[in-house]
mmCIF file of N, CA and C in Angstrom:
data_model
loop_
_atom_site.group_PDB
_atom_site.id
_atom_site.type_symbol
_atom_site.label_atom_id
_atom_site.label_comp_id
_atom_site.label_asym_id
_atom_site.label_seq_id
_atom_site.Cartn_x
_atom_site.Cartn_y
_atom_site.Cartn_z
ATOM 1 N N MET A 139 -73.851 -12.242 -49.009
ATOM 2 C CA MET A 139 -74.831 -12.678 -49.979
ATOM 3 C C MET A 139 -76.222 -12.370 -49.412
ATOM 4 N N ILE A 140 -77.144 -12.222 -50.303
ATOM 5 C CA ILE A 140 -78.521 -11.888 -49.897
ATOM 6 C C ILE A 140 -79.190 -13.138 -49.349
ATOM 7 N N GLU A 141 -79.801 -13.002 -48.172
ATOM 8 C CA GLU A 141 -80.505 -14.131 -47.579
ATOM 9 C C GLU A 141 -81.988 -14.033 -47.921
ATOM 10 N N ILE A 142 -82.487 -15.062 -48.576
ATOM 11 C CA ILE A 142 -83.917 -15.101 -48.928
ATOM 12 C C ILE A 142 -84.511 -16.328 -48.245
ATOM 13 N N SER A 143 -85.455 -16.097 -47.351
ATOM 14 C CA SER A 143 -86.121 -17.213 -46.678
ATOM 15 C C SER A 143 -87.286 -17.693 -47.538
ATOM 16 N N PHE A 144 -87.864 -18.811 -47.137
ATOM 17 C CA PHE A 144 -88.964 -19.380 -47.904
ATOM 18 C C PHE A 144 -90.168 -18.429 -47.927
ATOM 19 N N GLY A 145 -90.428 -17.762 -46.846
ATOM 20 C CA GLY A 145 -91.546 -16.815 -46.785
ATOM 21 C C GLY A 145 -91.345 -15.655 -47.742
ATOM 22 N N LYS A 146 -90.119 -15.126 -47.812
ATOM 23 C CA LYS A 146 -89.836 -14.027 -48.728
ATOM 24 C C LYS A 146 -89.948 -14.480 -50.175
ATOM 25 N N LEU A 147 -89.554 -15.713 -50.443
ATOM 26 C CA LEU A 147 -89.635 -16.251 -51.801
ATOM 27 C C LEU A 147 -91.091 -16.388 -52.242
ATOM 28 N N VAL A 148 -91.960 -16.860 -51.356
ATOM 29 C CA VAL A 148 -93.394 -16.988 -51.676
ATOM 30 C C VAL A 148 -93.987 -15.604 -51.920
ATOM 31 N N LEU A 149 -93.632 -14.640 -51.102
ATOM 32 C CA LEU A 149 -94.126 -13.277 -51.278
ATOM 33 C C LEU A 149 -93.661 -12.694 -52.605
ATOM 34 N N LEU A 150 -92.400 -12.945 -53.003
ATOM 35 C CA LEU A 150 -91.872 -12.470 -54.271
ATOM 36 C C LEU A 150 -92.602 -13.118 -55.447
ATOM 37 N N ALA A 151 -92.926 -14.418 -55.334
ATOM 38 C CA ALA A 151 -93.661 -15.111 -56.393
ATOM 39 C C ALA A 151 -95.078 -14.540 -56.533
ATOM 40 N N LEU A 152 -95.745 -14.237 -55.431
ATOM 41 C CA LEU A 152 -97.094 -13.656 -55.497
ATOM 42 C C LEU A 152 -97.077 -12.270 -56.144
ATOM 43 N N VAL A 153 -96.069 -11.451 -55.813
ATOM 44 C CA VAL A 153 -95.973 -10.114 -56.413
ATOM 45 C C VAL A 153 -95.706 -10.241 -57.899
ATOM 46 N N ALA A 154 -94.833 -11.190 -58.301
ATOM 47 C CA ALA A 154 -94.550 -11.385 -59.720
ATOM 48 C C ALA A 154 -95.785 -11.869 -60.452
ATOM 49 N N LEU A 155 -96.595 -12.731 -59.840
ATOM 50 C CA LEU A 155 -97.817 -13.229 -60.465
ATOM 51 C C LEU A 155 -98.822 -12.102 -60.658
ATOM 52 N N ILE A 156 -98.916 -11.235 -59.699
ATOM 53 C CA ILE A 156 -99.854 -10.117 -59.805
ATOM 54 C C ILE A 156 -99.372 -9.112 -60.845
ATOM 55 N N VAL A 157 -98.089 -8.771 -60.853
ATOM 56 C CA VAL A 157 -97.570 -7.749 -61.765
ATOM 57 C C VAL A 157 -97.522 -8.266 -63.199
ATOM 58 N N LEU A 158 -97.007 -9.481 -63.422
ATOM 59 C CA LEU A 158 -96.810 -9.992 -64.779
ATOM 60 C C LEU A 158 -98.048 -10.708 -65.322
ATOM 61 N N GLY A 159 -98.773 -11.303 -64.487
ATOM 62 C CA GLY A 159 -99.934 -12.053 -64.941
ATOM 63 C C GLY A 159 -99.557 -13.488 -65.210
ATOM 64 N N PRO A 160 -100.566 -14.366 -65.286
ATOM 65 C CA PRO A 160 -100.292 -15.802 -65.473
ATOM 66 C C PRO A 160 -99.751 -16.148 -66.856
ATOM 67 N N GLU A 161 -99.945 -15.301 -67.865
ATOM 68 C CA GLU A 161 -99.471 -15.628 -69.219
ATOM 69 C C GLU A 161 -97.968 -15.401 -69.378
ATOM 70 N N LYS A 162 -97.447 -14.322 -68.820
ATOM 71 C CA LYS A 162 -96.035 -13.964 -69.012
ATOM 72 C C LYS A 162 -95.114 -14.568 -67.953
ATOM 73 N N LEU A 163 -95.653 -15.024 -66.833
ATOM 74 C CA LEU A 163 -94.826 -15.500 -65.721
ATOM 75 C C LEU A 163 -93.946 -16.695 -66.102
ATOM 76 N N PRO A 164 -94.423 -17.732 -66.825
ATOM 77 C CA PRO A 164 -93.534 -18.857 -67.182
ATOM 78 C C PRO A 164 -92.370 -18.428 -68.071
ATOM 79 N N GLY A 165 -92.582 -17.530 -69.025
ATOM 80 C CA GLY A 165 -91.498 -17.061 -69.904
ATOM 81 C C GLY A 165 -90.458 -16.265 -69.126
ATOM 82 N N VAL A 166 -90.924 -15.410 -68.227
ATOM 83 C CA VAL A 166 -90.003 -14.625 -67.403
ATOM 84 C C VAL A 166 -89.222 -15.546 -66.474
ATOM 85 N N ALA A 167 -89.871 -16.576 -65.931
ATOM 86 C CA ALA A 167 -89.178 -17.528 -65.045
ATOM 87 C C ALA A 167 -88.083 -18.268 -65.805
ATOM 88 N N ARG A 168 -88.363 -18.691 -67.067
ATOM 89 C CA ARG A 168 -87.342 -19.358 -67.880
ATOM 90 C C ARG A 168 -86.185 -18.414 -68.178
ATOM 91 N N THR A 169 -86.482 -17.177 -68.520
ATOM 92 C CA THR A 169 -85.430 -16.200 -68.811
ATOM 93 C C THR A 169 -84.592 -15.932 -67.564
ATOM 94 N N ALA A 170 -85.240 -15.791 -66.417
ATOM 95 C CA ALA A 170 -84.516 -15.562 -65.167
ATOM 96 C C ALA A 170 -83.648 -16.770 -64.816
ATOM 97 N N GLY A 171 -84.151 -17.984 -65.054
ATOM 98 C CA GLY A 171 -83.368 -19.201 -64.799
ATOM 99 C C GLY A 171 -82.143 -19.279 -65.702
ATOM 100 N N ALA A 172 -82.315 -18.937 -67.001
ATOM 101 C CA ALA A 172 -81.186 -18.960 -67.940
ATOM 102 C C ALA A 172 -80.147 -17.916 -67.545
ATOM 103 N N LEU A 173 -80.623 -16.730 -67.140
ATOM 104 C CA LEU A 173 -79.700 -15.686 -66.712
ATOM 105 C C LEU A 173 -78.937 -16.107 -65.456
ATOM 106 N N LEU A 174 -79.644 -16.724 -64.529
ATOM 107 C CA LEU A 174 -79.003 -17.202 -63.304
ATOM 108 C C LEU A 174 -77.965 -18.287 -63.607
ATOM 109 N N ARG A 175 -78.248 -19.200 -64.566
ATOM 110 C CA ARG A 175 -77.287 -20.237 -64.961
ATOM 111 C C ARG A 175 -76.035 -19.609 -65.578
ATOM 112 N N ARG A 176 -76.211 -18.574 -66.418
ATOM 113 C CA ARG A 176 -75.063 -17.903 -67.027
ATOM 114 C C ARG A 176 -74.197 -17.215 -65.966
ATOM 115 N N VAL A 177 -74.847 -16.578 -65.010
ATOM 116 C CA VAL A 177 -74.100 -15.913 -63.943
ATOM 117 C C VAL A 177 -73.312 -16.935 -63.127
ATOM 118 N N ARG A 178 -73.958 -18.053 -62.783
ATOM 119 C CA ARG A 178 -73.245 -19.094 -62.018
ATOM 120 C C ARG A 178 -72.096 -19.685 -62.823
ATOM 121 N N SER A 179 -72.338 -19.927 -64.122
ATOM 122 C CA SER A 179 -71.293 -20.485 -64.978
ATOM 123 C C SER A 179 -70.105 -19.515 -65.067
ATOM 124 N N GLY A 180 -70.399 -18.252 -65.251
ATOM 125 C CA GLY A 180 -69.324 -17.250 -65.297
ATOM 126 C C GLY A 180 -68.562 -17.182 -63.989
ATOM 127 N N TRP A 181 -69.307 -17.218 -62.892
ATOM 128 C CA TRP A 181 -68.674 -17.190 -61.575
ATOM 129 C C TRP A 181 -67.782 -18.417 -61.369
ATOM 130 N N ASP A 182 -68.270 -19.589 -61.781
ATOM 131 C CA ASP A 182 -67.473 -20.819 -61.651
ATOM 132 C C ASP A 182 -66.208 -20.740 -62.512
ATOM 133 N N ASN A 183 -66.339 -20.161 -63.723
ATOM 134 C CA ASN A 183 -65.157 -20.023 -64.587
ATOM 135 C C ASN A 183 -64.124 -19.092 -63.970
ATOM 136 N N VAL A 184 -64.583 -17.988 -63.408
ATOM 137 C CA VAL A 184 -63.665 -17.050 -62.766
ATOM 138 C C VAL A 184 -62.990 -17.711 -61.570
ATOM 139 N N ARG A 185 -63.770 -18.414 -60.765
ATOM 140 C CA ARG A 185 -63.209 -19.089 -59.590
ATOM 141 C C ARG A 185 -62.177 -20.139 -60.012
ATOM 142 N N ALA A 186 -62.487 -20.922 -61.060
ATOM 143 C CA ALA A 186 -61.544 -21.940 -61.530
ATOM 144 C C ALA A 186 -60.267 -21.296 -62.074
ATOM 145 N N GLU A 187 -60.404 -20.182 -62.777
ATOM 146 C CA GLU A 187 -59.223 -19.492 -63.309
ATOM 147 C C GLU A 187 -58.341 -18.952 -62.178
ATOM 148 N N VAL A 188 -58.957 -18.400 -61.155
ATOM 149 C CA VAL A 188 -58.192 -17.897 -60.014
ATOM 150 C C VAL A 188 -57.480 -19.047 -59.307
ATOM 151 N N GLU A 189 -58.161 -20.171 -59.146
ATOM 152 C CA GLU A 189 -57.529 -21.332 -58.513
ATOM 153 C C GLU A 189 -56.344 -21.825 -59.340
ATOM 154 N N ARG A 190 -56.495 -21.850 -60.682
ATOM 155 C CA ARG A 190 -55.386 -22.260 -61.554
ATOM 156 C C ARG A 190 -54.208 -21.309 -61.418
ATOM 157 N N GLU A 191 -54.490 -20.017 -61.348
ATOM 158 C CA GLU A 191 -53.409 -19.041 -61.178
ATOM 159 C C GLU A 191 -52.673 -19.253 -59.856
ATOM 160 N N PHE A 192 -53.431 -19.532 -58.794
ATOM 161 C CA PHE A 192 -52.796 -19.808 -57.498
ATOM 162 C C PHE A 192 -51.936 -21.062 -57.585
ATOM 163 N N GLU A 193 -52.426 -22.088 -58.268
ATOM 164 C CA GLU A 193 -51.645 -23.324 -58.425
ATOM 165 C C GLU A 193 -50.377 -23.056 -59.225
ATOM 166 N N ILE A 194 -50.496 -22.249 -60.287
ATOM 167 C CA ILE A 194 -49.322 -21.931 -61.105
ATOM 168 C C ILE A 194 -48.303 -21.156 -60.278
ATOM 169 N N GLU A 195 -48.768 -20.198 -59.492
ATOM 170 C CA GLU A 195 -47.860 -19.432 -58.646
ATOM 171 C C GLU A 195 -47.184 -20.334 -57.611
ATOM 172 N N GLU A 196 -47.927 -21.281 -57.068
ATOM 173 C CA GLU A 196 -47.349 -22.204 -56.092
ATOM 174 C C GLU A 196 -46.290 -23.091 -56.750
ATOM 175 N N ILE A 197 -46.566 -23.530 -57.973
ATOM 176 C CA ILE A 197 -45.589 -24.356 -58.699
ATOM 177 C C ILE A 197 -44.336 -23.534 -58.994
ATOM 178 N N LYS A 198 -44.524 -22.274 -59.412
ATOM 179 C CA LYS A 198 -43.366 -21.418 -59.680
ATOM 180 C C LYS A 198 -42.553 -21.190 -58.414
ATOM 181 N N ARG A 199 -43.243 -20.959 -57.295
ATOM 182 C CA ARG A 199 -42.551 -20.743 -56.029
ATOM 183 C C ARG A 199 -41.767 -21.993 -55.634
ATOM 184 N N THR A 200 -42.386 -23.148 -55.796
ATOM 185 C CA THR A 200 -41.714 -24.410 -55.485
ATOM 186 C C THR A 200 -40.491 -24.608 -56.373
ATOM 187 N N ALA A 201 -40.632 -24.271 -57.661
ATOM 188 C CA ALA A 201 -39.504 -24.415 -58.585
ATOM 189 C C ALA A 201 -38.370 -23.463 -58.207
ATOM 190 N N ARG A 202 -38.704 -22.223 -57.815
ATOM 191 C CA ARG A 202 -37.666 -21.280 -57.385
ATOM 192 C C ARG A 202 -36.954 -21.786 -56.136
ATOM 193 N N GLU A 203 -37.719 -22.333 -55.185
ATOM 194 C CA GLU A 203 -37.112 -22.866 -53.965
ATOM 195 C C GLU A 203 -36.208 -24.054 -54.290
ATOM 196 N N ALA A 204 -36.658 -24.931 -55.185
ATOM 197 C CA ALA A 204 -35.842 -26.088 -55.571
ATOM 198 C C ALA A 204 -34.569 -25.628 -56.270
ATOM 199 N N ALA A 205 -34.673 -24.604 -57.133
ATOM 200 C CA ALA A 205 -33.482 -24.089 -57.814
ATOM 201 C C ALA A 205 -32.515 -23.480 -56.804
ATOM 202 N N ALA A 206 -33.041 -22.777 -55.815
ATOM 203 C CA ALA A 206 -32.172 -22.187 -54.792
ATOM 204 C C ALA A 206 -31.478 -23.279 -53.979
ATOM 205 N N ARG A 207 -32.228 -24.339 -53.629
ATOM 206 C CA ARG A 207 -31.606 -25.445 -52.891
ATOM 207 C C ARG A 207 -30.542 -26.131 -53.739
ATOM 208 N N ALA A 208 -30.832 -26.314 -55.029
ATOM 209 C CA ALA A 208 -29.858 -26.963 -55.913
ATOM 210 C C ALA A 208 -28.602 -26.102 -56.043
ATOM 211 N N GLU A 209 -28.787 -24.795 -56.129
ATOM 212 C CA GLU A 209 -27.636 -23.899 -56.231
ATOM 213 C C GLU A 209 -26.805 -23.941 -54.951
ATOM 214 N N ALA A 210 -27.472 -23.990 -53.796
ATOM 215 C CA ALA A 210 -26.749 -24.076 -52.525
ATOM 216 C C ALA A 210 -25.982 -25.394 -52.438
ATOM 217 N N LEU A 211 -26.608 -26.485 -52.850
ATOM 218 C CA LEU A 211 -25.923 -27.782 -52.836
ATOM 219 C C LEU A 211 -24.745 -27.786 -53.799
ATOM 220 N N GLN A 212 -24.924 -27.150 -54.966
ATOM 221 C CA GLN A 212 -23.834 -27.072 -55.940
ATOM 222 C C GLN A 212 -22.651 -26.302 -55.365
ATOM 223 N N SER A 213 -22.925 -25.199 -54.678
ATOM 224 C CA SER A 213 -21.820 -24.429 -54.094
ATOM 225 C C SER A 213 -21.143 -25.223 -52.972
ATOM 226 N N GLN A 214 -21.935 -25.966 -52.178
ATOM 227 C CA GLN A 214 -21.328 -26.807 -51.140
ATOM 228 C C GLN A 214 -20.446 -27.881 -51.762
ATOM 229 N N LEU A 215 -20.926 -28.472 -52.850
ATOM 230 C CA LEU A 215 -20.153 -29.503 -53.545
ATOM 231 C C LEU A 215 -18.866 -28.911 -54.110
ATOM 232 N N ASN A 216 -18.967 -27.729 -54.716
ATOM 233 C CA ASN A 216 -17.768 -27.082 -55.246
ATOM 234 C C ASN A 216 -16.776 -26.764 -54.139
ATOM 235 N N ASP A 217 -17.270 -26.310 -52.984
ATOM 236 C CA ASP A 217 -16.388 -26.034 -51.850
ATOM 237 C C ASP A 217 -15.700 -27.314 -51.372
ATOM 238 N N GLY A 218 -16.458 -28.400 -51.291
ATOM 239 C CA GLY A 218 -15.882 -29.683 -50.876
ATOM 240 C C GLY A 218 -14.834 -30.171 -51.859
ATOM 241 N N VAL A 219 -15.105 -30.041 -53.128
ATOM 242 C CA VAL A 219 -14.138 -30.461 -54.147
ATOM 243 C C VAL A 219 -12.887 -29.595 -54.052
ATOM 244 N N GLN A 220 -13.079 -28.298 -53.839
ATOM 245 C CA GLN A 220 -11.924 -27.403 -53.724
ATOM 246 C C GLN A 220 -11.078 -27.760 -52.508
ATOM 247 N N LYS A 221 -11.730 -28.101 -51.387
ATOM 248 C CA LYS A 221 -10.993 -28.479 -50.183
ATOM 249 C C LYS A 221 -10.175 -29.742 -50.403
ATOM 250 N N VAL A 222 -10.701 -30.660 -51.202
ATOM 251 C CA VAL A 222 -9.974 -31.898 -51.496
ATOM 252 C C VAL A 222 -8.895 -31.637 -52.551
ATOM 253 N N ARG A 223 -9.183 -30.788 -53.512
ATOM 254 C CA ARG A 223 -8.270 -30.544 -54.626
ATOM 255 C C ARG A 223 -6.994 -29.828 -54.171
ATOM 256 N N GLU A 224 -7.114 -28.867 -53.249
ATOM 257 C CA GLU A 224 -5.941 -28.106 -52.820
ATOM 258 C C GLU A 224 -4.856 -28.989 -52.208
ATOM 259 N N PRO A 225 -5.171 -29.870 -51.231
ATOM 260 C CA PRO A 225 -4.102 -30.734 -50.696
ATOM 261 C C PRO A 225 -3.556 -31.710 -51.742
ATOM 262 N N LEU A 226 -4.427 -32.199 -52.611
ATOM 263 C CA LEU A 226 -3.956 -33.123 -53.634
ATOM 264 C C LEU A 226 -3.045 -32.422 -54.631
ATOM 265 N N ALA A 227 -3.349 -31.192 -54.970
ATOM 266 C CA ALA A 227 -2.499 -30.451 -55.899
ATOM 267 C C ALA A 227 -1.135 -30.195 -55.271
ATOM 268 N N GLY A 228 -1.126 -29.870 -53.986
ATOM 269 C CA GLY A 228 0.153 -29.671 -53.302
ATOM 270 C C GLY A 228 0.961 -30.955 -53.257
ATOM 271 N N ALA A 229 0.304 -32.057 -52.958
ATOM 272 C CA ALA A 229 1.004 -33.343 -52.918
ATOM 273 C C ALA A 229 1.499 -33.732 -54.304
ATOM 274 N N LEU A 230 0.727 -33.438 -55.333
ATOM 275 C CA LEU A 230 1.133 -33.749 -56.701
ATOM 276 C C LEU A 230 2.338 -32.914 -57.105
ATOM 277 N N ASP A 231 2.341 -31.654 -56.729
ATOM 278 C CA ASP A 231 3.495 -30.799 -57.018
ATOM 279 C C ASP A 231 4.740 -31.306 -56.309
ATOM 280 N N GLU A 232 4.597 -31.727 -55.056
ATOM 281 C CA GLU A 232 5.735 -32.258 -54.313
ATOM 282 C C GLU A 232 6.260 -33.540 -54.960
ATOM 283 N N ALA A 233 5.343 -34.421 -55.366
ATOM 284 C CA ALA A 233 5.751 -35.676 -56.007
ATOM 285 C C ALA A 233 6.430 -35.399 -57.339
ATOM 286 N N ALA A 234 5.914 -34.449 -58.098
ATOM 287 C CA ALA A 234 6.512 -34.117 -59.391
ATOM 288 C C ALA A 234 7.899 -33.511 -59.184
ATOM 289 N N ALA A 235 8.070 -32.733 -58.133
ATOM 290 C CA ALA A 235 9.383 -32.137 -57.852
ATOM 291 C C ALA A 235 10.393 -33.216 -57.481
ATOM 292 N N MET A 236 9.951 -34.251 -56.801
ATOM 293 C CA MET A 236 10.854 -35.342 -56.421
ATOM 294 C C MET A 236 11.254 -36.174 -57.629
ATOM 295 N N VAL A 237 10.349 -36.370 -58.567
ATOM 296 C CA VAL A 237 10.600 -37.227 -59.715
ATOM 297 C C VAL A 237 11.329 -36.479 -60.818
ATOM 298 N N ARG A 238 11.107 -35.207 -60.966
ATOM 299 C CA ARG A 238 11.672 -34.394 -62.037
ATOM 300 C C ARG A 238 13.194 -34.365 -61.930
ATOM 301 N N PRO A 239 13.914 -34.678 -63.055
ATOM 302 C CA PRO A 239 15.390 -34.638 -63.015
ATOM 303 C C PRO A 239 15.851 -33.181 -62.996
ATOM 304 N N LYS A 240 17.013 -33.002 -62.405
ATOM 305 C CA LYS A 240 17.581 -31.658 -62.352
ATOM 306 C C LYS A 240 18.201 -31.352 -63.703
ATOM 307 N N THR A 241 17.895 -30.225 -64.278
ATOM 308 C CA THR A 241 18.458 -29.850 -65.575
ATOM 309 C C THR A 241 19.601 -28.880 -65.325
ATOM 310 N N PRO A 242 20.732 -29.055 -66.037
ATOM 311 C CA PRO A 242 21.878 -28.166 -65.822
ATOM 312 C C PRO A 242 21.600 -26.789 -66.411
ATOM 313 N N ALA A 243 22.287 -25.832 -65.916
ATOM 314 C CA ALA A 243 22.138 -24.463 -66.411
ATOM 315 C C ALA A 243 22.767 -24.370 -67.785
ATOM 316 N N ILE A 244 22.333 -23.455 -68.605
ATOM 317 C CA ILE A 244 22.855 -23.278 -69.959
ATOM 318 C C ILE A 244 24.299 -22.767 -69.864
ATOM 319 N N GLY A 245 25.179 -23.403 -70.669
ATOM 320 C CA GLY A 245 26.565 -22.967 -70.723
ATOM 321 C C GLY A 245 27.436 -23.555 -69.632
ATOM 322 N N ASP A 246 27.044 -24.678 -69.007
ATOM 323 C CA ASP A 246 27.892 -25.270 -67.969
ATOM 324 C C ASP A 246 28.809 -26.349 -68.519
ATOM 325 N N GLY A 247 28.815 -26.529 -69.859
ATOM 326 C CA GLY A 247 29.752 -27.460 -70.466
ATOM 327 C C GLY A 247 29.158 -28.822 -70.739
ATOM 328 N N ALA A 248 27.929 -29.100 -70.423
ATOM 329 C CA ALA A 248 27.323 -30.400 -70.683
ATOM 330 C C ALA A 248 26.920 -30.455 -72.143
ATOM 331 N N GLU A 249 27.340 -31.528 -72.834
ATOM 332 C CA GLU A 249 27.060 -31.628 -74.269
ATOM 333 C C GLU A 249 25.648 -32.095 -74.545
ATOM 334 N N THR A 250 25.152 -33.084 -73.823
ATOM 335 C CA THR A 250 23.851 -33.664 -74.124
ATOM 336 C C THR A 250 22.754 -33.090 -73.266
ATOM 337 N N GLY A 251 23.071 -32.413 -72.193
ATOM 338 C CA GLY A 251 22.058 -31.847 -71.315
ATOM 339 C C GLY A 251 21.518 -32.859 -70.330
ATOM 340 N N THR A 252 22.235 -34.003 -70.163
ATOM 341 C CA THR A 252 21.766 -35.020 -69.216
ATOM 342 C C THR A 252 22.845 -35.260 -68.191
ATOM 343 N N GLU A 253 22.469 -35.766 -67.061
ATOM 344 C CA GLU A 253 23.415 -36.100 -66.012
ATOM 345 C C GLU A 253 23.743 -37.576 -66.084
ATOM 346 N N ALA A 254 24.686 -38.019 -65.312
ATOM 347 C CA ALA A 254 25.175 -39.390 -65.394
ATOM 348 C C ALA A 254 24.116 -40.392 -64.976
ATOM 349 N N GLY A 255 23.248 -40.071 -64.078
ATOM 350 C CA GLY A 255 22.273 -41.033 -63.585
ATOM 351 C C GLY A 255 20.980 -41.057 -64.371
ATOM 352 N N ASP A 256 20.868 -40.316 -65.457
ATOM 353 C CA ASP A 256 19.628 -40.262 -66.220
ATOM 354 C C ASP A 256 19.454 -41.496 -67.085
ATOM 355 N N ASP A 257 18.313 -41.565 -67.713
ATOM 356 C CA ASP A 257 17.950 -42.699 -68.566
ATOM 357 C C ASP A 257 18.917 -42.797 -69.747
ATOM 358 N N PRO A 258 19.536 -43.978 -69.988
ATOM 359 C CA PRO A 258 20.507 -44.114 -71.073
ATOM 360 C C PRO A 258 19.873 -43.962 -72.459
ATOM 361 N N SER A 259 18.601 -44.270 -72.593
ATOM 362 C CA SER A 259 17.977 -44.164 -73.914
ATOM 363 C C SER A 259 17.941 -42.719 -74.384
ATOM 364 N N SER A 260 17.853 -41.776 -73.461
ATOM 365 C CA SER A 260 17.858 -40.377 -73.864
ATOM 366 C C SER A 260 19.254 -39.974 -74.349
ATOM 367 N N GLN A 261 20.307 -40.595 -73.783
ATOM 368 C CA GLN A 261 21.658 -40.296 -74.232
ATOM 369 C C GLN A 261 21.884 -40.832 -75.637
ATOM 370 N N VAL A 262 21.399 -42.045 -75.911
ATOM 371 C CA VAL A 262 21.559 -42.636 -77.237
ATOM 372 C C VAL A 262 20.806 -41.814 -78.251
ATOM 373 N N GLN A 263 19.656 -41.398 -77.894
ATOM 374 C CA GLN A 263 18.837 -40.620 -78.812
ATOM 375 C C GLN A 263 19.503 -39.278 -79.096
ATOM 376 N N ALA A 264 20.143 -38.703 -78.132
ATOM 377 C CA ALA A 264 20.804 -37.417 -78.328
ATOM 378 C C ALA A 264 22.033 -37.559 -79.215
ATOM 379 N N GLU A 265 22.642 -38.728 -79.252
ATOM 380 C CA GLU A 265 23.843 -38.931 -80.050
ATOM 381 C C GLU A 265 23.537 -39.199 -81.510
ATOM 382 N N LEU A 266 22.345 -39.663 -81.862
ATOM 383 C CA LEU A 266 22.014 -39.972 -83.245
ATOM 384 C C LEU A 266 21.670 -38.695 -84.001
ATOM 385 N N PRO A 267 22.161 -38.563 -85.229
ATOM 386 C CA PRO A 267 21.761 -37.396 -86.028
ATOM 387 C C PRO A 267 20.305 -37.543 -86.449
ATOM 388 N N LEU A 268 19.614 -36.423 -86.585
ATOM 389 C CA LEU A 268 18.184 -36.466 -86.888
ATOM 390 C C LEU A 268 17.885 -36.807 -88.335
ATOM 391 N N ASP A 269 18.737 -36.404 -89.299
ATOM 392 C CA ASP A 269 18.411 -36.646 -90.691
ATOM 393 C C ASP A 269 19.043 -37.923 -91.228
ATOM 394 N N ALA A 270 19.781 -38.654 -90.444
ATOM 395 C CA ALA A 270 20.362 -39.917 -90.900
ATOM 396 C C ALA A 270 19.343 -41.024 -90.746
ATOM 397 N N PRO A 271 19.311 -41.998 -91.668
ATOM 398 C CA PRO A 271 18.365 -43.109 -91.537
ATOM 399 C C PRO A 271 18.733 -43.984 -90.352
ATOM 400 N N ALA A 272 17.742 -44.579 -89.769
ATOM 401 C CA ALA A 272 17.957 -45.448 -88.623
ATOM 402 C C ALA A 272 18.665 -46.702 -89.081
ATOM 403 N N PRO A 273 19.563 -47.266 -88.260
ATOM 404 C CA PRO A 273 20.267 -48.490 -88.659
ATOM 405 C C PRO A 273 19.284 -49.634 -88.854
ATOM 406 N N ALA A 274 19.507 -50.406 -89.912
ATOM 407 C CA ALA A 274 18.620 -51.533 -90.221
ATOM 408 C C ALA A 274 18.873 -52.660 -89.252
ATOM 409 N N GLU A 275 17.829 -53.348 -88.872
ATOM 410 C CA GLU A 275 17.981 -54.493 -87.987
ATOM 411 C C GLU A 275 18.506 -55.669 -88.808
ATOM 412 N N PRO A 276 19.299 -56.489 -88.230
ATOM 413 C CA PRO A 276 19.792 -57.660 -88.969
ATOM 414 C C PRO A 276 18.647 -58.592 -89.315
ATOM 415 N N ASN A 277 18.775 -59.299 -90.432
ATOM 416 C CA ASN A 277 17.751 -60.242 -90.888
ATOM 417 C C ASN A 277 17.749 -61.428 -89.946
ATOM 418 N N ARG A 278 16.628 -61.643 -89.355
ATOM 419 C CA ARG A 278 16.521 -62.747 -88.408
ATOM 420 C C ARG A 278 15.633 -63.837 -89.006
ATOM 421 N N ASP A 279 16.179 -64.592 -89.845
ATOM 422 C CA ASP A 279 15.439 -65.686 -90.470
ATOM 423 C C ASP A 279 15.700 -66.948 -89.671
ATOM 424 N N HIS A 280 14.709 -67.446 -89.001
ATOM 425 C CA HIS A 280 14.851 -68.601 -88.132
ATOM 426 C C HIS A 280 14.388 -69.878 -88.822
ATOM 427 N N SER A 281 14.403 -69.947 -90.088
ATOM 428 C CA SER A 281 13.890 -71.118 -90.803
ATOM 429 C C SER A 281 14.979 -72.145 -91.054
ATOM 430 N N ALA A 282 16.151 -72.036 -90.501
ATOM 431 C CA ALA A 282 17.255 -72.924 -90.781
ATOM 432 C C ALA A 282 17.040 -74.262 -90.291
#
């Protein structure tokens, strides 16, 4: 920036007074002051806009970093869930295999498809015809 000392400023004012004269000097000083205010105002606006842009870029950078951290945490969580899910799925398959009844092969002579130790209700259900009406329950009138 240009350095103007007090002595240089006084010398500049004397030259302006001699060149412009005492009648025009106040009008020129007002015009120069207004021009200087506009330049400062424009400079301040540009500086504020640049600062806002830097703030916006910093916010965007922070948001990108937060999204990256969230994505990393999500993948860690998914890995942890997968590590827990695999042993549980194996244990569930083993438990289901233990509980599941053995089904006979087709054509081995079994009429109902059940073994002797299976649930009796499935045997009764297999013996009833599908299109016959269900047997009526006896009238249980307890008002005697």
